[in-house]
Amino acid sequence: MSRFTVTETGIQDLRVIERRRLGDERGFLSRLFCAEELASAGWDQPVVQINHTWTQARGTVRGMHFQHPPHAEMKLVTCLRGRVWDVGLDLRAGSPTFLHWRAVELSADNGRALLIPQGFAHGFQTLTDDCELLYLHSAPYAAQAEGGLSATDPTLGIEWPLPIALQSARDLRHPAVTEEFTGLDLHS
């Protein structure tokens, strides 16, 4: 019996993972990751890094972050506390959904995760104060491969559910998409 339900988002390879909780009067157990079961959802690489973030204030936006090939990474993002609006943005060169995005609410209560494939940018907005996220990565962070796009770029049209209360100085410096940006070539 699978511990996960996988839902398509309408963008190839970007998937919502719902975890089955086994509970009783003590509480519940939820499997966060299983390579064997998540292989059918597209997770086909080892987990090489796990990161934990805390964001203090409601309305904060982090993103839109990615790593350039050959350091492109898959992420499995889970909310451990609070609620976030989690966004995956397709940056794959030649993709029929290039520059399209999808968002899903992740929360400690709903147990969902977003599986973000290689070639996507990722960002989120906190819907509550005190949000904690857990990220599983298929590639280690590589500073020289770091990339980002403006979370408020009208070309992307990301619909943040709340007014943006806070962004880091680094995220505010991320550029808007230009005509020269043709996407991330994952096959070179």
Coordinates of C-alpha atoms in Angstrom, one line a residue:
M1 CA 0.0 0.0 0.0
S2 CA 1.4 3.4 -1.0
R3 CA 2.0 6.0 1.6
F4 CA 1.7 8.8 -1.1
T5 CA -0.9 10.1 -3.5
V6 CA 0.5 11.9 -6.5
T7 CA -1.5 14.6 -8.2
E8 CA -0.5 16.2 -11.5
T9 CA -0.5 20.0 -11.7
G10 CA -0.9 20.5 -15.5
I11 CA 2.9 21.2 -15.9
Q12 CA 4.9 18.1 -16.8
D13 CA 6.9 16.7 -13.9
L14 CA 5.7 19.2 -11.4
R15 CA 3.6 17.2 -8.9
V16 CA 1.8 17.5 -5.6
I17 CA 2.6 14.7 -3.2
E18 CA 0.1 14.0 -0.4
R19 CA 1.2 11.8 2.4
R20 CA -1.0 9.2 4.0
R21 CA -1.0 9.6 7.8
L22 CA -1.4 6.6 10.0
G23 CA -2.8 7.8 13.3
D24 CA -4.4 6.8 16.5
E25 CA -5.1 8.4 19.9
R26 CA -1.3 9.2 20.3
G27 CA -1.0 11.2 17.0
F28 CA 0.2 10.1 13.6
L29 CA 3.1 8.8 11.6
S30 CA 3.7 10.2 8.1
R31 CA 6.5 9.0 5.8
L32 CA 8.3 12.1 4.5
F33 CA 10.3 10.3 1.8
C34 CA 10.6 6.9 0.2
A35 CA 12.8 6.6 -2.9
E36 CA 11.1 3.4 -4.1
E37 CA 7.6 4.9 -3.9
L38 CA 8.4 8.4 -5.2
A39 CA 10.3 7.0 -8.2
S40 CA 7.0 6.7 -10.0
A41 CA 6.4 10.4 -9.3
G42 CA 9.7 11.4 -10.9
W43 CA 12.1 11.4 -8.0
D44 CA 14.9 9.4 -9.7
Q45 CA 18.0 10.7 -7.9
P46 CA 19.5 10.4 -4.4
V47 CA 18.8 13.0 -1.7
V48 CA 22.1 14.7 -1.2
Q49 CA 21.1 17.7 0.9
I50 CA 18.3 18.5 3.3
N51 CA 17.6 22.1 4.4
H52 CA 15.3 23.6 6.9
T53 CA 14.0 27.2 6.7
W54 CA 12.1 29.4 9.1
T55 CA 10.3 32.5 8.0
Q56 CA 9.1 34.8 10.7
A57 CA 6.5 37.1 9.1
R58 CA 3.2 36.5 7.2
G59 CA 3.4 37.8 3.6
T60 CA 7.1 37.2 3.1
V61 CA 8.2 36.0 -0.3
R62 CA 11.3 33.9 -0.9
G63 CA 12.3 33.2 -4.5
M64 CA 12.3 32.6 -7.4
H65 CA 15.4 30.5 -7.0
F66 CA 17.1 27.8 -9.2
Q67 CA 20.4 26.3 -10.0
H68 CA 21.9 26.4 -13.6
P69 CA 22.9 23.0 -15.2
P70 CA 24.9 21.0 -14.6
H71 CA 23.9 21.7 -10.9
A72 CA 20.2 21.7 -11.6
E73 CA 18.3 20.1 -8.8
M74 CA 15.0 18.5 -7.9
K75 CA 13.4 19.6 -4.6
L76 CA 10.7 18.1 -2.5
V77 CA 9.3 20.9 -0.3
T78 CA 7.3 20.2 2.8
C79 CA 5.8 22.7 5.3
L80 CA 6.4 21.6 8.9
R81 CA 4.8 24.6 10.6
G82 CA 2.3 27.3 9.4
R83 CA 1.0 27.6 5.8
V84 CA 2.7 28.7 2.6
W85 CA 1.7 29.3 -1.1
D86 CA 4.4 27.3 -2.8
V87 CA 5.3 28.0 -6.5
G88 CA 7.1 26.0 -9.2
L89 CA 8.0 27.9 -12.4
D90 CA 9.0 26.0 -15.5
L91 CA 12.3 27.3 -16.9
R92 CA 13.1 24.3 -19.1
A93 CA 14.3 25.3 -22.6
G94 CA 11.8 24.0 -25.2
S95 CA 9.2 23.0 -22.7
P96 CA 5.6 23.6 -23.9
T97 CA 4.9 25.1 -20.5
F98 CA 8.0 27.4 -20.5
L99 CA 7.5 30.3 -18.0
H100 CA 4.2 28.8 -16.7
W101 CA 3.8 28.3 -13.0
R102 CA 1.6 26.4 -10.6
A103 CA 1.1 27.0 -6.9
V104 CA -0.2 24.8 -4.1
E105 CA -0.9 25.5 -0.4
L106 CA 1.4 23.5 1.8
S107 CA 0.7 23.4 5.5
A108 CA 1.6 21.4 8.6
D109 CA -2.1 20.3 8.7
N110 CA -2.5 19.2 5.1
G111 CA 0.7 17.2 4.8
R112 CA 1.3 18.0 1.2
A113 CA 4.6 18.5 -0.5
L114 CA 5.6 19.9 -3.9
L115 CA 7.9 17.9 -6.0
I116 CA 9.8 20.4 -8.1
P117 CA 11.8 18.9 -11.0
Q118 CA 15.1 20.0 -12.4
G119 CA 14.8 23.1 -14.6
F120 CA 12.3 24.8 -12.4
A121 CA 12.5 27.9 -10.2
H122 CA 10.9 27.7 -6.8
G123 CA 9.5 30.3 -4.4
F124 CA 6.9 30.7 -1.8
Q125 CA 4.8 33.2 0.2
T126 CA 4.1 32.7 3.9
L127 CA 0.4 32.8 4.7
T128 CA 0.9 32.7 8.4
D129 CA 3.7 33.9 10.8
D130 CA 6.3 31.4 11.8
C131 CA 6.6 29.1 8.9
E132 CA 9.1 26.2 8.7
L133 CA 9.9 24.3 5.5
L134 CA 11.9 21.2 4.9
Y135 CA 13.6 20.8 1.5
L136 CA 15.1 17.6 0.1
H137 CA 17.5 18.3 -2.7
S138 CA 18.9 16.1 -5.4
A139 CA 22.1 18.2 -5.8
P140 CA 24.1 20.2 -3.3
Y141 CA 24.0 24.0 -3.3
A142 CA 26.5 25.4 -5.8
A143 CA 27.0 29.2 -5.4
Q144 CA 28.4 29.5 -8.9
A145 CA 25.3 27.9 -10.3
E146 CA 22.8 30.0 -8.3
G147 CA 20.1 31.8 -10.3
G148 CA 16.9 33.7 -9.6
L149 CA 14.1 35.6 -11.3
S150 CA 12.1 38.5 -9.9
A151 CA 9.1 37.2 -8.0
T152 CA 7.1 40.2 -9.0
D153 CA 8.0 40.1 -12.8
P154 CA 4.8 40.9 -14.6
T155 CA 5.9 38.7 -17.5
L156 CA 5.7 35.7 -15.1
G157 CA 2.4 36.9 -13.6
I158 CA 2.7 35.0 -10.4
E159 CA -0.4 35.7 -8.3
W160 CA 0.8 36.0 -4.7
P161 CA -2.3 35.7 -2.5
L162 CA -1.2 38.4 0.0
P163 CA 0.5 41.8 -0.4
I164 CA 4.2 41.2 -0.3
A165 CA 5.4 42.2 3.2
L166 CA 9.1 41.4 2.9
Q167 CA 11.7 40.1 0.5
S168 CA 15.4 39.8 1.0
A169 CA 17.8 42.3 -0.6
R170 CA 19.2 39.4 -2.6
D171 CA 15.8 38.4 -3.9
L172 CA 14.9 42.0 -4.8
R173 CA 18.0 42.0 -7.1
H174 CA 16.8 39.1 -9.1
P175 CA 16.2 40.2 -12.7
A176 CA 13.0 40.1 -14.7
V177 CA 12.8 37.7 -17.7
T178 CA 14.3 39.2 -20.9
E179 CA 13.8 38.1 -24.5
E180 CA 17.4 36.7 -24.3
F181 CA 16.4 34.2 -21.7
T182 CA 15.5 31.0 -23.6
G183 CA 15.5 28.7 -20.6
L184 CA 17.6 26.1 -18.9
D185 CA 19.1 23.5 -21.2
L186 CA 19.2 20.4 -19.1
H187 CA 20.7 18.3 -21.9
S188 CA 24.0 20.1 -22.5

